[in-house]
Coordinates of N, CA and C and ligand atoms in Angstrom, one line a residue:
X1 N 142.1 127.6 71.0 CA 140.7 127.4 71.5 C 140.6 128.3 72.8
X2 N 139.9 128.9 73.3 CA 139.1 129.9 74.1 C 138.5 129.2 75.0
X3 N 139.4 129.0 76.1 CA 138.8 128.2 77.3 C 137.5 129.0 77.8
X4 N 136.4 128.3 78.0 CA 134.8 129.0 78.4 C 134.2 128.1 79.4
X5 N 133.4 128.5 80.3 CA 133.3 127.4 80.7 C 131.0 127.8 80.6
X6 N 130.5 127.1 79.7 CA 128.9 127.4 79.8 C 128.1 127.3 80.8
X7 N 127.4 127.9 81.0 CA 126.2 127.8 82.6 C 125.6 126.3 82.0
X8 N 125.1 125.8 83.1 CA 124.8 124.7 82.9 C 125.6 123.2 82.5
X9 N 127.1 123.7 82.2 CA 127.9 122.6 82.1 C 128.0 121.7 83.5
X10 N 127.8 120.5 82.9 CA 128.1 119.0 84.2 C 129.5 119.4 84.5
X11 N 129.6 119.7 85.7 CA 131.4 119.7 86.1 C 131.3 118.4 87.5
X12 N 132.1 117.8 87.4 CA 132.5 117.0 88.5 C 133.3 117.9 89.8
X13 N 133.0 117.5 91.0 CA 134.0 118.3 91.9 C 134.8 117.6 92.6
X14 N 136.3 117.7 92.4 CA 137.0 116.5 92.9 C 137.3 117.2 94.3
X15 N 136.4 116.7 95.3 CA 136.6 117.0 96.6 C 135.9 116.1 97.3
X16 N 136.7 115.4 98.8 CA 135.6 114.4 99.5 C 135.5 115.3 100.8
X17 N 135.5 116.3 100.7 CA 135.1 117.1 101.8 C 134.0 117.9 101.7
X18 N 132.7 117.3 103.0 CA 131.9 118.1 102.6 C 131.8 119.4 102.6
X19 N 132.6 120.2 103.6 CA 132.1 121.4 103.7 C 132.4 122.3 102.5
X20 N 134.1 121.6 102.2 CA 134.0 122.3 101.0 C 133.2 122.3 99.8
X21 N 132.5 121.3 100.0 CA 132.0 120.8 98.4 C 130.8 121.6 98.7
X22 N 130.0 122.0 99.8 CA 129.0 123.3 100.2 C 129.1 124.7 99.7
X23 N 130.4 124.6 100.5 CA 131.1 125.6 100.2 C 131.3 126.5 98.4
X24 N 131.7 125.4 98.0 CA 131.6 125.7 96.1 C 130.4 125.4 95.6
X25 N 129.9 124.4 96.3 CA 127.7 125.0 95.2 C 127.2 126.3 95.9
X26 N 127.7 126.8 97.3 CA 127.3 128.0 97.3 C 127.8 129.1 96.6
X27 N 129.2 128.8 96.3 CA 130.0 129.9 95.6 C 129.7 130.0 94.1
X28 N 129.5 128.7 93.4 CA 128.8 129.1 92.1 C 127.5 129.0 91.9
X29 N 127.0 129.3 92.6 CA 125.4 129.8 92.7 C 124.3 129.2 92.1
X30 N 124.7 127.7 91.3 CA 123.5 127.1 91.1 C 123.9 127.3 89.5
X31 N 125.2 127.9 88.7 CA 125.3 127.9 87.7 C 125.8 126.9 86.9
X32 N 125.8 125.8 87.5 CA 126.8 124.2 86.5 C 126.0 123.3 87.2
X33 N 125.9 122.0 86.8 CA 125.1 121.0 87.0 C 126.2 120.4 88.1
X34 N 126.3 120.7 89.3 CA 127.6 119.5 89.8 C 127.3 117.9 89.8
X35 N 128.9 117.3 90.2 CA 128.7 116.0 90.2 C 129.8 115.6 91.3
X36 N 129.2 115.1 92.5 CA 130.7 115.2 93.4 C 131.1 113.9 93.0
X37 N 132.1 113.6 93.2 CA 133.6 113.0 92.8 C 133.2 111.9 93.6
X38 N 132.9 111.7 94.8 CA 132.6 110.8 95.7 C 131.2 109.8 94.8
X39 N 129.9 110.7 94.6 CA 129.0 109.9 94.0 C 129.2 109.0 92.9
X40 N 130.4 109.8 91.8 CA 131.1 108.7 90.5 C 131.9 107.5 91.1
X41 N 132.0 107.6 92.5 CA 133.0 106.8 93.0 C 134.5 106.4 92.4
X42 N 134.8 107.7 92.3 CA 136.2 108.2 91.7 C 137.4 108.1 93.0
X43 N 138.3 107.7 92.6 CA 139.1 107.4 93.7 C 140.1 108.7 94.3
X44 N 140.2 108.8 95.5 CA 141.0 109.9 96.0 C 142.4 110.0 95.4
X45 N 143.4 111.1 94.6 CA 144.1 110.6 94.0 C 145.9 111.1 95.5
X46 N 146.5 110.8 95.4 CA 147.3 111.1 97.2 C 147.8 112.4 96.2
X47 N 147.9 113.3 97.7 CA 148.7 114.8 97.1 C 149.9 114.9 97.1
X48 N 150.5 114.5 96.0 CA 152.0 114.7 96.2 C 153.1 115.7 95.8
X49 N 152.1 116.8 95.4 CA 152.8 118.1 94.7 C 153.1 118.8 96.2
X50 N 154.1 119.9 95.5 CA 154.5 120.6 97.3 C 153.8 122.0 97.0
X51 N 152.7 122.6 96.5 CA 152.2 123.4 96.5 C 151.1 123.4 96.3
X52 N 149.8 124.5 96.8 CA 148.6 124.4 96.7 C 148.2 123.9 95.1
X53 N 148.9 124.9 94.5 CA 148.6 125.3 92.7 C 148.8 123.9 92.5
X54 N 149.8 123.0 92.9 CA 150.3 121.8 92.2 C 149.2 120.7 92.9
X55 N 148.6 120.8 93.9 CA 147.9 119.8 94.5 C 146.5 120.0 94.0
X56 N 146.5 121.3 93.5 CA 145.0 121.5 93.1 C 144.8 120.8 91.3
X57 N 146.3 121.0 91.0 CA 145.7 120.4 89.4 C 146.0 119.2 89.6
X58 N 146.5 118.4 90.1 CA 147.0 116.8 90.3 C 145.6 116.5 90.6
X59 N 144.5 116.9 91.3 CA 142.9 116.8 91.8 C 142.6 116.9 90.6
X60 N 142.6 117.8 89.8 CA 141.4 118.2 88.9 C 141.6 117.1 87.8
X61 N 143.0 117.1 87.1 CA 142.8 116.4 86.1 C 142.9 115.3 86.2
X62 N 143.3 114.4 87.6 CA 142.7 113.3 88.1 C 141.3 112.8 87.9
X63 N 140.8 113.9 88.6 CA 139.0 113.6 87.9 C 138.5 113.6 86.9
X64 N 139.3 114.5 86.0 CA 138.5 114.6 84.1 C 139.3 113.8 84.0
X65 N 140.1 113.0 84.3 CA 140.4 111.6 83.6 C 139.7 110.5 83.7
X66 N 139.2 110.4 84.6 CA 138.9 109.0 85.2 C 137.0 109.3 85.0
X67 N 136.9 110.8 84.7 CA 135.3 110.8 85.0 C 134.4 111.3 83.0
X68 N 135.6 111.6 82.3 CA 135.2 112.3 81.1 C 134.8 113.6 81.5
X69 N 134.6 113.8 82.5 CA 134.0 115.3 82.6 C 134.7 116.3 83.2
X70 N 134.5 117.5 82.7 CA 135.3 118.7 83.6 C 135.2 118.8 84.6
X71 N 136.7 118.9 85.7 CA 136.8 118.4 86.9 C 137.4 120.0 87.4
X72 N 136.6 120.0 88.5 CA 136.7 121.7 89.2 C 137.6 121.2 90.7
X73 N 138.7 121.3 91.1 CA 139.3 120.9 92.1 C 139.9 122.2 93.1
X74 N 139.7 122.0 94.4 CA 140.4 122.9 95.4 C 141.7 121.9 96.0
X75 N 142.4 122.8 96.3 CA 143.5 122.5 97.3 C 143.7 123.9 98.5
X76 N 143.4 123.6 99.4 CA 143.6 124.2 100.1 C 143.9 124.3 101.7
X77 N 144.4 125.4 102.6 CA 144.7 125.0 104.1 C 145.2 126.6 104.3
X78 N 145.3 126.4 105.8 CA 145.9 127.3 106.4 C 147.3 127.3 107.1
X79 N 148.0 128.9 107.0 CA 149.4 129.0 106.5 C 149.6 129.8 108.0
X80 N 150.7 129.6 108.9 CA 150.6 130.2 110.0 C 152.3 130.7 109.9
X81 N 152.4 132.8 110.3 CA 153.8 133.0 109.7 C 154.4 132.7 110.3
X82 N 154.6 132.7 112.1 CA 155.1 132.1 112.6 C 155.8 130.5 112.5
X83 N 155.2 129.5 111.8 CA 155.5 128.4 111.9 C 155.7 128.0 110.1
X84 N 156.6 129.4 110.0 CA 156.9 129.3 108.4 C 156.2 128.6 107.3
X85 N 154.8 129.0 107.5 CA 153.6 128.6 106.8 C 152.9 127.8 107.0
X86 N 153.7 126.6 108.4 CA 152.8 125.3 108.3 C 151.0 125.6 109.1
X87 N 150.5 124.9 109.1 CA 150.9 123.6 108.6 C 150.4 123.2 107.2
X88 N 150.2 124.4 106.6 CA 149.9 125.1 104.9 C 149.6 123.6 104.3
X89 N 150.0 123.0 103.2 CA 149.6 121.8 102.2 C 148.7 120.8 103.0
X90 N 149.6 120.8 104.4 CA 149.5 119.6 105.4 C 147.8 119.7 106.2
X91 N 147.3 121.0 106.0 CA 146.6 121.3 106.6 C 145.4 120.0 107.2
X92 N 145.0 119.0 106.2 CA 144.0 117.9 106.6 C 145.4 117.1 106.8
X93 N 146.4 116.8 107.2 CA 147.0 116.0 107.5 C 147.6 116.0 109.3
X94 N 147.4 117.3 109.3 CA 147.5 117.7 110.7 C 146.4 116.7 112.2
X95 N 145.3 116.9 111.2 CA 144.1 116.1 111.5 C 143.7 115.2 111.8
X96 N 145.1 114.2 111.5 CA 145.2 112.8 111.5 C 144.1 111.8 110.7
X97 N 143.9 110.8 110.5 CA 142.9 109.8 110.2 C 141.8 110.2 110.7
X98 N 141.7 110.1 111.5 CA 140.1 110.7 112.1 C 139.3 112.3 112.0
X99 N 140.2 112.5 111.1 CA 139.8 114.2 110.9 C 139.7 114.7 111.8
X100 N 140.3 115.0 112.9 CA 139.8 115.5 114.2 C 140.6 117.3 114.2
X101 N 139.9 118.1 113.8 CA 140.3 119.4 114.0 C 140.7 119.9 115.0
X102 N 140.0 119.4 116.2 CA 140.0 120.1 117.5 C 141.6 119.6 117.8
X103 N 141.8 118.4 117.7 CA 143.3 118.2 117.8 C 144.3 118.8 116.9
X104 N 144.0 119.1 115.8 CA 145.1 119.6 114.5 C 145.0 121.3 114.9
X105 N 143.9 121.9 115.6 CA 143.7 123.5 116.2 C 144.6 123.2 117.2
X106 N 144.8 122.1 118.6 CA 145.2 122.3 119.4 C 146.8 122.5 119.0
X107 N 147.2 121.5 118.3 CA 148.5 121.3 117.4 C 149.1 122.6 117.0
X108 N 148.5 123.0 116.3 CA 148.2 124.4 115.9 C 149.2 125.5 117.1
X109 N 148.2 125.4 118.3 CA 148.2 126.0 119.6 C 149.8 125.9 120.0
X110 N 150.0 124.6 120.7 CA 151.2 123.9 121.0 C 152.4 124.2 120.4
X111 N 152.4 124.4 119.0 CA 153.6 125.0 118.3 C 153.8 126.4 118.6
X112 N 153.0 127.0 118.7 CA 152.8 128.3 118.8 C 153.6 128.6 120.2
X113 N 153.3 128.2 121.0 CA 153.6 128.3 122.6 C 155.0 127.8 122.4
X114 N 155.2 126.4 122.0 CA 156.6 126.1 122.1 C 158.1 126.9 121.7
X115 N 157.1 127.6 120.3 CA 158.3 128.7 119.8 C 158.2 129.7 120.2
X116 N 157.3 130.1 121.2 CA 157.2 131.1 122.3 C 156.8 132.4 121.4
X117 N 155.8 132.1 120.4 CA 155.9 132.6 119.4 C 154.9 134.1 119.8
X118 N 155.0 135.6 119.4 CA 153.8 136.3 119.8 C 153.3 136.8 118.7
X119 N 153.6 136.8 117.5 CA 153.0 136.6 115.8 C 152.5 136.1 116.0
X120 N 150.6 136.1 115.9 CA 149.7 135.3 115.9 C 148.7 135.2 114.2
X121 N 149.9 135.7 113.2 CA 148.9 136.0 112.0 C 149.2 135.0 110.9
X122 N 148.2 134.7 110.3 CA 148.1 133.8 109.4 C 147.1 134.0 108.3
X123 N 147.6 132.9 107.7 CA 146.8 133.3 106.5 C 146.1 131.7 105.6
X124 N 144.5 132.0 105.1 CA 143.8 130.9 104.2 C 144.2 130.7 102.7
X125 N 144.8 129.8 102.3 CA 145.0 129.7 100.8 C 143.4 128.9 100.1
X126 N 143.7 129.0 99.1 CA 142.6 128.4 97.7 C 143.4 128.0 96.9
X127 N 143.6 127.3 96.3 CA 144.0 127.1 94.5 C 142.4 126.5 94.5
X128 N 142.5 126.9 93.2 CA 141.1 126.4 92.3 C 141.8 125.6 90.9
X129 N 141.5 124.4 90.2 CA 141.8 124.2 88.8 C 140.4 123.6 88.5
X130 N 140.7 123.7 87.0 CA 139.7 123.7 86.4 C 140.4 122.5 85.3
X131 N 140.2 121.3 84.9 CA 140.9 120.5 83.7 C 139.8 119.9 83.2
X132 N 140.2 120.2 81.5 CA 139.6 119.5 80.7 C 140.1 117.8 80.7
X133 N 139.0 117.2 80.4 CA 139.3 115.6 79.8 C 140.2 115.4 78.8
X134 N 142.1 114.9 79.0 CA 142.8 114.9 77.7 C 143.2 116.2 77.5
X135 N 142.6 117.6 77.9 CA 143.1 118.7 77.7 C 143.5 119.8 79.2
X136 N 143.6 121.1 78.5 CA 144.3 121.9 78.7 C 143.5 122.2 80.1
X137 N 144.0 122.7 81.4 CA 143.8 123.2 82.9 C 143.7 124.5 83.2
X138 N 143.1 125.2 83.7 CA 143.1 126.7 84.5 C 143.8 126.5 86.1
X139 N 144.2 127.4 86.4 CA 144.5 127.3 88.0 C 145.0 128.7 88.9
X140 N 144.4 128.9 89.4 CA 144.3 130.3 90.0 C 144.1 129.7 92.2
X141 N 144.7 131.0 92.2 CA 145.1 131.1 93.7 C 144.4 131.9 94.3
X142 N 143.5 131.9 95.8 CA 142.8 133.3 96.5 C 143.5 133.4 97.8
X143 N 143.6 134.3 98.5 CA 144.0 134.2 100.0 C 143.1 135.1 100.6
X144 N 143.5 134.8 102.0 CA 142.7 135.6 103.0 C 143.4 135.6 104.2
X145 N 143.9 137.0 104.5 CA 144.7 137.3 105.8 C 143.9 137.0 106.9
X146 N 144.7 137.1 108.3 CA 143.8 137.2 109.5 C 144.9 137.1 110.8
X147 N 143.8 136.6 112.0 CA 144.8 136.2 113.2 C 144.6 135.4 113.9
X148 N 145.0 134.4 114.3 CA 144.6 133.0 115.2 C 144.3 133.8 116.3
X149 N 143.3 133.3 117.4 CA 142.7 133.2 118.6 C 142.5 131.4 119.3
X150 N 142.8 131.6 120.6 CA 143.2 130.4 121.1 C 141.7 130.5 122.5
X151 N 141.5 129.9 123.1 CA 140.8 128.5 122.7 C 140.0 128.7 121.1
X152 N 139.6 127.8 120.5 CA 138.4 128.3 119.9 C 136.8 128.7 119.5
X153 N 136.9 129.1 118.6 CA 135.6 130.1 119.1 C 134.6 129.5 117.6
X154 N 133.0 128.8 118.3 CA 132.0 129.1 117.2 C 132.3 127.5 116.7
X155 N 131.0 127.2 116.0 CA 130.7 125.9 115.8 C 130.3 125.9 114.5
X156 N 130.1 127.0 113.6 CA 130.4 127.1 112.2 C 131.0 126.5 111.6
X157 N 131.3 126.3 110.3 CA 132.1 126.6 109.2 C 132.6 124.8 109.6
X158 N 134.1 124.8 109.4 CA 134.9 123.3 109.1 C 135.9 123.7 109.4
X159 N 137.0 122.8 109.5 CA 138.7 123.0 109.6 C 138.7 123.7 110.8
X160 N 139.8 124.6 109.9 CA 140.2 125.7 111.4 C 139.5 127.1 112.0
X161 N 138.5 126.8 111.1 CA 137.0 128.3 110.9 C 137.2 129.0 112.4
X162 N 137.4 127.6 113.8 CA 137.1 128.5 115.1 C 138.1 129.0 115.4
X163 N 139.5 129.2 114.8 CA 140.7 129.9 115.4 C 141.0 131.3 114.8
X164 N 140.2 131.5 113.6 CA 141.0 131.9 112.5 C 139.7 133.8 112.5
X165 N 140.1 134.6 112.7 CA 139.7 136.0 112.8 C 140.2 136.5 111.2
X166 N 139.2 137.0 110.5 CA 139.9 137.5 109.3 C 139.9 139.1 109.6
X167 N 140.9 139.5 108.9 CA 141.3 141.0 108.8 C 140.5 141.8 109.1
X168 N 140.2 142.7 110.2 CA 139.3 144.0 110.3 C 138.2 143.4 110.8
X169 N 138.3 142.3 111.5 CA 136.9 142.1 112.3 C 137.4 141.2 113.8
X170 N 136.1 140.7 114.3 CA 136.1 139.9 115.3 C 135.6 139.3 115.9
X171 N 135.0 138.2 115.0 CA 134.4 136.9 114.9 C 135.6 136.0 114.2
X172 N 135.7 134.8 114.6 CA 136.1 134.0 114.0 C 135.4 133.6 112.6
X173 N 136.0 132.7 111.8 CA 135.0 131.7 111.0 C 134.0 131.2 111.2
X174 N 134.5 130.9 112.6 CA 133.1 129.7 113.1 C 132.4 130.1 113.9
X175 N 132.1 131.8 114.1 CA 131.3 132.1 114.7 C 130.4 133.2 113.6
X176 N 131.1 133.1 112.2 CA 129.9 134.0 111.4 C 129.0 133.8 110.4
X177 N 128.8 134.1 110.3 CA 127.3 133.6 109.1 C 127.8 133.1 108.0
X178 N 127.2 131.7 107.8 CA 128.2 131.0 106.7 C 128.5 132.0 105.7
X179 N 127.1 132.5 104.7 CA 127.2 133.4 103.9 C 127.8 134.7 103.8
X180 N 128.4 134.9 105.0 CA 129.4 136.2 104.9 C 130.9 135.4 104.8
X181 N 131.4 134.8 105.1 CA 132.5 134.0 105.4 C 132.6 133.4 103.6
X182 N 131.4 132.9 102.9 CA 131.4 132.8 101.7 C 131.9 134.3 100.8
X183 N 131.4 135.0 101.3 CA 131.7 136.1 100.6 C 132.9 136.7 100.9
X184 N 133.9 136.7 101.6 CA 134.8 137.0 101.6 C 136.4 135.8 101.8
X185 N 135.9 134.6 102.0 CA 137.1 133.7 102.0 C 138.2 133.6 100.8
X186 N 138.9 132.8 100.9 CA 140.1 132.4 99.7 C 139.3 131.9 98.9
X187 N 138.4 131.1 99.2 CA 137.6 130.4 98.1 C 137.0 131.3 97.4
X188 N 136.3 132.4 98.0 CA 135.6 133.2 96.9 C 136.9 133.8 96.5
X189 N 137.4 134.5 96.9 CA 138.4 135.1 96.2 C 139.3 134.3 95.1
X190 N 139.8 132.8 95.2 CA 139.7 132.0 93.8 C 139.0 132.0 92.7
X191 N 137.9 132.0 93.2 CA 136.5 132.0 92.3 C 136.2 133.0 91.0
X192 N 136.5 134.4 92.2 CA 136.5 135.4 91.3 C 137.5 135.6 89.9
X193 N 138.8 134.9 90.8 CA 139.6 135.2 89.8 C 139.2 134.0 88.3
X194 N 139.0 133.1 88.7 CA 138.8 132.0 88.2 C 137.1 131.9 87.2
X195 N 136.4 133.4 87.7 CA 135.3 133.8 86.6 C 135.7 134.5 86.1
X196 N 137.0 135.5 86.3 CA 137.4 136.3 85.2 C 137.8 135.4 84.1
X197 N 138.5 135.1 84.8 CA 139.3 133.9 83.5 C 138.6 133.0 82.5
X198 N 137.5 132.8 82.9 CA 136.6 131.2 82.4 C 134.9 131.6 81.9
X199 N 134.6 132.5 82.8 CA 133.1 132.9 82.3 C 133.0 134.0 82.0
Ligands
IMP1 P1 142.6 119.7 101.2 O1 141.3 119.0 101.1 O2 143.8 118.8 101.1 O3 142.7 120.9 100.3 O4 142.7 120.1 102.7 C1 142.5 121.4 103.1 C2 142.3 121.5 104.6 O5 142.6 122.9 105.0 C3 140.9 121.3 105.1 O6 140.7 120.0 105.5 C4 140.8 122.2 106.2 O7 141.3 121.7 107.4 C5 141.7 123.4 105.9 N1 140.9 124.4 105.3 C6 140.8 124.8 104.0 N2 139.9 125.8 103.8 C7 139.4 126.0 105.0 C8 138.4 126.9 105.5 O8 137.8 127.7 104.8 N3 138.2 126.9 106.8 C9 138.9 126.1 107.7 N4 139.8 125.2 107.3 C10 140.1 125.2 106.0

């Protein structure tokens, strides 16, 4: 069978984060009927795989189980080289309970100084999956280079958007226009791969 995925298909989005869940009705442009995961009152399923790829499908087919419908899931975070990728998977765990960014950026900060570190480059992962109900999954990876800046910068975006400078510019995340930041993130860059594959 010929994995496809039709314009106008109901997909569920297993994510309880808003920005991301923005983030992906802006990136598929109005082409699938969404259904966030939160409104079916589908339960969060814990991430216990040790890779994006593995946390992203453990989401998806979590949701087309429990929802019948095709479940579109992200896993994702930011990978810092200095601190041998962390706090990468962990990235909303850094955050603590209260999701508090500005502490998990500061955290961020703190490690950095402690290892006296002067590599300031890091990098945004994506996995994207895609699982049928009972069947077969897609899953594809996007990234996006760049360079931490300390304090941070811009009231944009979500997560770590104010630290994070991508490649060949100089705005943070959270100081640029959502829709350019859409157009070049890990997410889109998932996406893409993830419409080659499917549409
Ligand atoms: P997940 O929901 O387990 O995939 O958590 C991913 C976490 O990584 C998010 O809560 C954010 O903190 C961080 N993250 C992922 N993508 C972005 C982004 O585009 N900007 C800023 N932070 C991000």
């Amino acid at each position: 069978m010929a994995l496809k995925l039709e314009p106008g298909t109901r997909l569920v989005v297993a994510t309880h984060n808003p920005g991301k869940a923005r983030e992906l009705a802006e990136i598929l442009e109005g082409r699938f009927t969404l259904v966030a995961a939160g409104e079916l009152g589908l339960p969060e399923p814990d991430e216990t795989e040790t890779t994006f790829v593995g946390n992203a499908l453990l989401k998806a087919r979590a949701a087309a189980e429990a929802s019948g419908l095709i479940a579109l899931a992200d896993d994702s975070g930011l990978s810092v080289t200095a601190l041998d990728g962390a706090p990468g998977i962990y990235s909303a765990r850094w955050a603590g309970p209260d999701k508090d960014f500005a502490l998990a950026m500061r955290k961020v900060g703190e490690r950095l100084e402690a290892a006296g570190a002067e590599d300031l480059s890091a990098w945004f992962t994506s996995a994207l999956a895609v699982a049928w109900p009972g069947g077969p999954a897609v899953v594809v990876e996007g990234r996006i280079d760049g360079t931490l800046t300390f304090p941070p910068r811009g009231d944009r975006g979500f997560g770590y958007d104010p630290i994070f400078i991508p490649e060949g510019l100089d705005q943070t995340f959270g100081e640029m226009e959502p829709l350019a930041k859409d157009a070049m993130s890990h997410r889109a860059r998932a996406f893409a791969k993830l419409k080659a594959a499917l549409l």
